[in-house]
Amino acid sequence: MDPRYETRGPAVKVRPAHEGDLDAVLAIRNHAIEHGTALWTDTPQSREEGAAWLGAHRERGAAYVAELGGKVVGFGVYGPWKAYSGFRHTVENSVYVTSGHHGAGIGSALLATLVDSATAAGLHVMIAGIESGNAASIRLHERHGFEHAGTVREVGTKFGRWLDLTLMRRKLS
């Protein structure tokens, strides 16, 4: 990791997510929905929706959390990029870190774990769909070997403005 983006402190522990992580993951996810442009929806997830969403990722072995001092401070998942069978070897990742913990290497630890897990699962390509203004996420993915695959202009909207989507990809196998 580039030292300019890292602060020193206690080591982060990344582990597979379990059922007991739902409330922490849901809080991070809903904060991103309510306050940011990383998730292009205006509707926070209910506990039931969150349980189904996290459960599906856990069943695939594709859900992880980052702990700092025993507290969940981030999560990362990967899942199918498209539902068609021809895309079955391609996944898309999502990495979120709770407010106040950015720049501490948590997102990097989560993304490295997702890449390692997907590679071990025999997947071929990992995609990242990033709101084009999210320079920190783009830099994070670049540091982990993702390359720019294109930008699709004005394909989403949130908070009364049009959003561009930057697609990044990394070959896994």
PDB file of C-alpha atoms in Angstrom:
ATOM      1  CA  MET A   1       0.000   0.000   0.000  1.00  0.00           C
ATOM      2  CA  ASP A   2       1.200   3.505  -0.794  1.00  0.00           C
ATOM      3  CA  PRO A   3       2.217   5.110   2.541  1.00  0.00           C
ATOM      4  CA  ARG A   4       0.498   8.372   1.586  1.00  0.00           C
ATOM      5  CA  TYR A   5      -2.851   6.614   1.996  1.00  0.00           C
ATOM      6  CA  GLU A   6      -2.053   4.675   5.127  1.00  0.00           C
ATOM      7  CA  THR A   7      -2.119   5.695   8.753  1.00  0.00           C
ATOM      8  CA  ARG A   8      -0.472   3.607  11.430  1.00  0.00           C
ATOM      9  CA  GLY A   9      -2.573   2.044  14.134  1.00  0.00           C
ATOM     10  CA  PRO A  10      -3.850  -1.303  15.349  1.00  0.00           C
ATOM     11  CA  ALA A  11      -3.878  -4.065  12.762  1.00  0.00           C
ATOM     12  CA  VAL A  12      -7.131  -4.780  10.989  1.00  0.00           C
ATOM     13  CA  LYS A  13      -8.380  -8.355  10.999  1.00  0.00           C
ATOM     14  CA  VAL A  14     -10.341  -9.589   7.964  1.00  0.00           C
ATOM     15  CA  ARG A  15     -12.471 -12.694   8.440  1.00  0.00           C
ATOM     16  CA  PRO A  16     -15.443 -14.389   6.794  1.00  0.00           C
ATOM     17  CA  ALA A  17     -18.710 -12.689   7.701  1.00  0.00           C
ATOM     18  CA  HIS A  18     -21.130 -14.547   9.920  1.00  0.00           C
ATOM     19  CA  GLU A  19     -24.779 -14.093  10.783  1.00  0.00           C
ATOM     20  CA  GLY A  20     -23.945 -11.992  13.835  1.00  0.00           C
ATOM     21  CA  ASP A  21     -22.352  -9.342  11.609  1.00  0.00           C
ATOM     22  CA  LEU A  22     -25.653  -8.404   9.971  1.00  0.00           C
ATOM     23  CA  ASP A  23     -26.419  -5.310  12.045  1.00  0.00           C
ATOM     24  CA  ALA A  24     -22.927  -3.841  11.602  1.00  0.00           C
ATOM     25  CA  VAL A  25     -22.858  -4.554   7.858  1.00  0.00           C
ATOM     26  CA  LEU A  26     -26.375  -3.186   7.425  1.00  0.00           C
ATOM     27  CA  ALA A  27     -25.452   0.014   9.302  1.00  0.00           C
ATOM     28  CA  ILE A  28     -22.430   0.575   7.022  1.00  0.00           C
ATOM     29  CA  ARG A  29     -24.438  -0.259   3.894  1.00  0.00           C
ATOM     30  CA  ASN A  30     -27.395   1.952   4.816  1.00  0.00           C
ATOM     31  CA  HIS A  31     -25.107   4.855   5.713  1.00  0.00           C
ATOM     32  CA  ALA A  32     -23.616   4.580   2.206  1.00  0.00           C
ATOM     33  CA  ILE A  33     -27.124   4.529   0.709  1.00  0.00           C
ATOM     34  CA  GLU A  34     -28.311   7.545   2.684  1.00  0.00           C
ATOM     35  CA  HIS A  35     -25.197   9.728   2.414  1.00  0.00           C
ATOM     36  CA  GLY A  36     -23.138   8.742  -0.610  1.00  0.00           C
ATOM     37  CA  THR A  37     -23.159   7.876  -4.274  1.00  0.00           C
ATOM     38  CA  ALA A  38     -21.470   4.474  -4.097  1.00  0.00           C
ATOM     39  CA  LEU A  39     -24.822   2.644  -3.984  1.00  0.00           C
ATOM     40  CA  TRP A  40     -27.273   3.951  -6.552  1.00  0.00           C
ATOM     41  CA  THR A  41     -30.474   3.541  -4.615  1.00  0.00           C
ATOM     42  CA  ASP A  42     -32.418   5.894  -2.392  1.00  0.00           C
ATOM     43  CA  THR A  43     -34.008   3.134  -0.307  1.00  0.00           C
ATOM     44  CA  PRO A  44     -32.204   1.818   2.766  1.00  0.00           C
ATOM     45  CA  GLN A  45     -32.210  -1.945   3.123  1.00  0.00           C
ATOM     46  CA  SER A  46     -34.539  -3.478   5.688  1.00  0.00           C
ATOM     47  CA  ARG A  47     -33.155  -6.015   8.134  1.00  0.00           C
ATOM     48  CA  GLU A  48     -34.884  -8.815   6.200  1.00  0.00           C
ATOM     49  CA  GLU A  49     -33.495  -7.629   2.849  1.00  0.00           C
ATOM     50  CA  GLY A  50     -30.047  -7.238   4.378  1.00  0.00           C
ATOM     51  CA  ALA A  51     -30.178 -10.733   5.873  1.00  0.00           C
ATOM     52  CA  ALA A  52     -31.093 -12.234   2.485  1.00  0.00           C
ATOM     53  CA  TRP A  53     -28.414 -10.205   0.690  1.00  0.00           C
ATOM     54  CA  LEU A  54     -25.646 -11.053   3.182  1.00  0.00           C
ATOM     55  CA  GLY A  55     -26.829 -14.658   3.430  1.00  0.00           C
ATOM     56  CA  ALA A  56     -26.533 -15.151  -0.332  1.00  0.00           C
ATOM     57  CA  HIS A  57     -22.954 -13.846  -0.290  1.00  0.00           C
ATOM     58  CA  ARG A  58     -22.083 -15.949   2.759  1.00  0.00           C
ATOM     59  CA  GLU A  59     -23.422 -19.101   1.089  1.00  0.00           C
ATOM     60  CA  ARG A  60     -21.038 -18.485  -1.823  1.00  0.00           C
ATOM     61  CA  GLY A  61     -18.152 -17.914   0.597  1.00  0.00           C
ATOM     62  CA  ALA A  62     -17.891 -14.378  -0.728  1.00  0.00           C
ATOM     63  CA  ALA A  63     -18.583 -12.131   2.285  1.00  0.00           C
ATOM     64  CA  TYR A  64     -15.940 -10.743   4.622  1.00  0.00           C
ATOM     65  CA  VAL A  65     -15.758  -8.195   7.405  1.00  0.00           C
ATOM     66  CA  ALA A  66     -12.882  -6.127   8.749  1.00  0.00           C
ATOM     67  CA  GLU A  67     -12.537  -5.830  12.501  1.00  0.00           C
ATOM     68  CA  LEU A  68     -10.561  -3.271  14.415  1.00  0.00           C
ATOM     69  CA  GLY A  69     -10.433  -3.712  18.159  1.00  0.00           C
ATOM     70  CA  GLY A  70     -13.201  -6.310  17.944  1.00  0.00           C
ATOM     71  CA  LYS A  71     -15.580  -3.945  16.121  1.00  0.00           C
ATOM     72  CA  VAL A  72     -16.702  -4.392  12.506  1.00  0.00           C
ATOM     73  CA  VAL A  73     -15.441  -1.338  10.596  1.00  0.00           C
ATOM     74  CA  GLY A  74     -15.900  -2.520   7.016  1.00  0.00           C
ATOM     75  CA  PHE A  75     -17.104  -5.274   4.755  1.00  0.00           C
ATOM     76  CA  GLY A  76     -16.421  -6.649   1.334  1.00  0.00           C
ATOM     77  CA  VAL A  77     -18.390  -9.002  -0.887  1.00  0.00           C
ATOM     78  CA  TYR A  78     -18.305 -10.308  -4.417  1.00  0.00           C
ATOM     79  CA  GLY A  79     -21.092 -11.797  -6.434  1.00  0.00           C
ATOM     80  CA  PRO A  80     -22.248 -12.540  -9.942  1.00  0.00           C
ATOM     81  CA  TRP A  81     -21.671  -9.691 -12.356  1.00  0.00           C
ATOM     82  CA  LYS A  82     -24.515 -10.729 -14.668  1.00  0.00           C
ATOM     83  CA  ALA A  83     -27.129 -13.456 -14.299  1.00  0.00           C
ATOM     84  CA  TYR A  84     -26.494 -15.088 -17.702  1.00  0.00           C
ATOM     85  CA  SER A  85     -24.501 -18.348 -17.650  1.00  0.00           C
ATOM     86  CA  GLY A  86     -21.872 -16.956 -19.994  1.00  0.00           C
ATOM     87  CA  PHE A  87     -20.776 -14.594 -17.197  1.00  0.00           C
ATOM     88  CA  ARG A  88     -20.505 -17.359 -14.551  1.00  0.00           C
ATOM     89  CA  HIS A  89     -16.724 -16.900 -14.198  1.00  0.00           C
ATOM     90  CA  THR A  90     -16.941 -13.126 -13.679  1.00  0.00           C
ATOM     91  CA  VAL A  91     -17.795 -11.443 -10.379  1.00  0.00           C
ATOM     92  CA  GLU A  92     -18.220  -7.883  -9.159  1.00  0.00           C
ATOM     93  CA  ASN A  93     -16.829  -6.665  -5.848  1.00  0.00           C
ATOM     94  CA  SER A  94     -18.080  -4.186  -3.277  1.00  0.00           C
ATOM     95  CA  VAL A  95     -15.937  -2.783  -0.464  1.00  0.00           C
ATOM     96  CA  TYR A  96     -17.214  -0.392   2.205  1.00  0.00           C
ATOM     97  CA  VAL A  97     -15.499   1.102   5.222  1.00  0.00           C
ATOM     98  CA  THR A  98     -17.330   2.885   8.009  1.00  0.00           C
ATOM     99  CA  SER A  99     -16.953   6.642   8.389  1.00  0.00           C
ATOM    100  CA  GLY A 100     -13.891   7.692  10.345  1.00  0.00           C
ATOM    101  CA  HIS A 101     -11.824   4.683   9.302  1.00  0.00           C
ATOM    102  CA  HIS A 102     -10.894   5.587   5.718  1.00  0.00           C
ATOM    103  CA  GLY A 103      -7.198   5.702   4.835  1.00  0.00           C
ATOM    104  CA  ALA A 104      -6.200   3.112   7.443  1.00  0.00           C
ATOM    105  CA  GLY A 105      -5.687   0.194   5.046  1.00  0.00           C
ATOM    106  CA  ILE A 106      -9.048  -1.413   5.820  1.00  0.00           C
ATOM    107  CA  GLY A 107     -10.400  -1.206   2.272  1.00  0.00           C
ATOM    108  CA  SER A 108      -7.102  -2.533   0.951  1.00  0.00           C
ATOM    109  CA  ALA A 109      -7.166  -5.511   3.322  1.00  0.00           C
ATOM    110  CA  LEU A 110     -10.744  -6.290   2.332  1.00  0.00           C
ATOM    111  CA  LEU A 111     -10.105  -6.002  -1.413  1.00  0.00           C
ATOM    112  CA  ALA A 112      -6.989  -8.207  -1.174  1.00  0.00           C
ATOM    113  CA  THR A 113      -9.067 -10.834   0.624  1.00  0.00           C
ATOM    114  CA  LEU A 114     -11.805 -10.677  -2.022  1.00  0.00           C
ATOM    115  CA  VAL A 115      -9.272 -11.084  -4.845  1.00  0.00           C
ATOM    116  CA  ASP A 116      -7.594 -14.019  -3.081  1.00  0.00           C
ATOM    117  CA  SER A 117     -10.936 -15.696  -2.336  1.00  0.00           C
ATOM    118  CA  ALA A 118     -12.271 -15.310  -5.880  1.00  0.00           C
ATOM    119  CA  THR A 119      -8.981 -16.577  -7.318  1.00  0.00           C
ATOM    120  CA  ALA A 120      -9.065 -19.620  -5.033  1.00  0.00           C
ATOM    121  CA  ALA A 121     -12.666 -20.245  -6.133  1.00  0.00           C
ATOM    122  CA  GLY A 122     -11.439 -20.547  -9.729  1.00  0.00           C
ATOM    123  CA  LEU A 123     -13.098 -17.375 -10.985  1.00  0.00           C
ATOM    124  CA  HIS A 124     -11.616 -15.628 -14.012  1.00  0.00           C
ATOM    125  CA  VAL A 125     -12.287 -11.871 -13.804  1.00  0.00           C
ATOM    126  CA  MET A 126     -13.334  -9.449 -11.069  1.00  0.00           C
ATOM    127  CA  ILE A 127     -15.170  -6.267 -12.032  1.00  0.00           C
ATOM    128  CA  ALA A 128     -15.556  -3.055 -10.043  1.00  0.00           C
ATOM    129  CA  GLY A 129     -18.300  -0.588 -10.939  1.00  0.00           C
ATOM    130  CA  ILE A 130     -17.334   2.702  -9.304  1.00  0.00           C
ATOM    131  CA  GLU A 131     -19.049   6.098  -9.336  1.00  0.00           C
ATOM    132  CA  SER A 132     -16.572   8.060 -11.437  1.00  0.00           C
ATOM    133  CA  GLY A 133     -16.093  10.801  -8.856  1.00  0.00           C
ATOM    134  CA  ASN A 134     -14.892   8.295  -6.232  1.00  0.00           C
ATOM    135  CA  ALA A 135     -11.175   8.822  -6.788  1.00  0.00           C
ATOM    136  CA  ALA A 136     -10.207   6.957  -3.594  1.00  0.00           C
ATOM    137  CA  SER A 137     -11.964   3.778  -4.723  1.00  0.00           C
ATOM    138  CA  ILE A 138     -10.466   4.035  -8.195  1.00  0.00           C
ATOM    139  CA  ARG A 139      -6.959   4.413  -6.682  1.00  0.00           C
ATOM    140  CA  LEU A 140      -7.615   1.480  -4.324  1.00  0.00           C
ATOM    141  CA  HIS A 141      -8.560  -0.781  -7.209  1.00  0.00           C
ATOM    142  CA  GLU A 142      -5.589   0.377  -9.301  1.00  0.00           C
ATOM    143  CA  ARG A 143      -3.229  -0.516  -6.429  1.00  0.00           C
ATOM    144  CA  HIS A 144      -4.720  -4.028  -6.484  1.00  0.00           C
ATOM    145  CA  GLY A 145      -4.111  -4.575 -10.174  1.00  0.00           C
ATOM    146  CA  PHE A 146      -7.436  -3.428 -11.626  1.00  0.00           C
ATOM    147  CA  GLU A 147      -7.329  -1.603 -14.937  1.00  0.00           C
ATOM    148  CA  HIS A 148      -9.739   0.940 -16.351  1.00  0.00           C
ATOM    149  CA  ALA A 149     -12.183  -0.812 -18.692  1.00  0.00           C
ATOM    150  CA  GLY A 150     -14.343   2.173 -19.591  1.00  0.00           C
ATOM    151  CA  THR A 151     -16.630   4.890 -18.333  1.00  0.00           C
ATOM    152  CA  VAL A 152     -20.317   4.979 -19.053  1.00  0.00           C
ATOM    153  CA  ARG A 153     -21.661   8.518 -18.818  1.00  0.00           C
ATOM    154  CA  GLU A 154     -24.860   9.532 -17.012  1.00  0.00           C
ATOM    155  CA  VAL A 155     -26.197   6.012 -16.417  1.00  0.00           C
ATOM    156  CA  GLY A 156     -27.332   6.615 -12.838  1.00  0.00           C
ATOM    157  CA  THR A 157     -28.871   9.353 -10.792  1.00  0.00           C
ATOM    158  CA  LYS A 158     -28.846  10.249  -7.137  1.00  0.00           C
ATOM    159  CA  PHE A 159     -29.284  13.412  -5.103  1.00  0.00           C
ATOM    160  CA  GLY A 160     -30.651  15.172  -8.194  1.00  0.00           C
ATOM    161  CA  ARG A 161     -27.627  14.695 -10.426  1.00  0.00           C
ATOM    162  CA  TRP A 162     -26.504  12.309 -13.141  1.00  0.00           C
ATOM    163  CA  LEU A 163     -23.698   9.910 -12.282  1.00  0.00           C
ATOM    164  CA  ASP A 164     -21.025   8.308 -14.456  1.00  0.00           C
ATOM    165  CA  LEU A 165     -19.912   4.720 -13.899  1.00  0.00           C
ATOM    166  CA  THR A 166     -16.237   3.759 -14.173  1.00  0.00           C
ATOM    167  CA  LEU A 167     -15.732   0.077 -14.876  1.00  0.00           C
ATOM    168  CA  MET A 168     -12.500  -1.567 -13.780  1.00  0.00           C
ATOM    169  CA  ARG A 169     -11.391  -5.168 -14.226  1.00  0.00           C
ATOM    170  CA  ARG A 170      -8.775  -7.540 -12.950  1.00  0.00           C
ATOM    171  CA  LYS A 171      -7.942 -10.915 -14.398  1.00  0.00           C
ATOM    172  CA  LEU A 172      -7.814 -13.498 -11.614  1.00  0.00           C
ATOM    173  CA  SER A 173      -6.715 -16.685 -13.341  1.00  0.00           C
TER     174      SER A 173
END
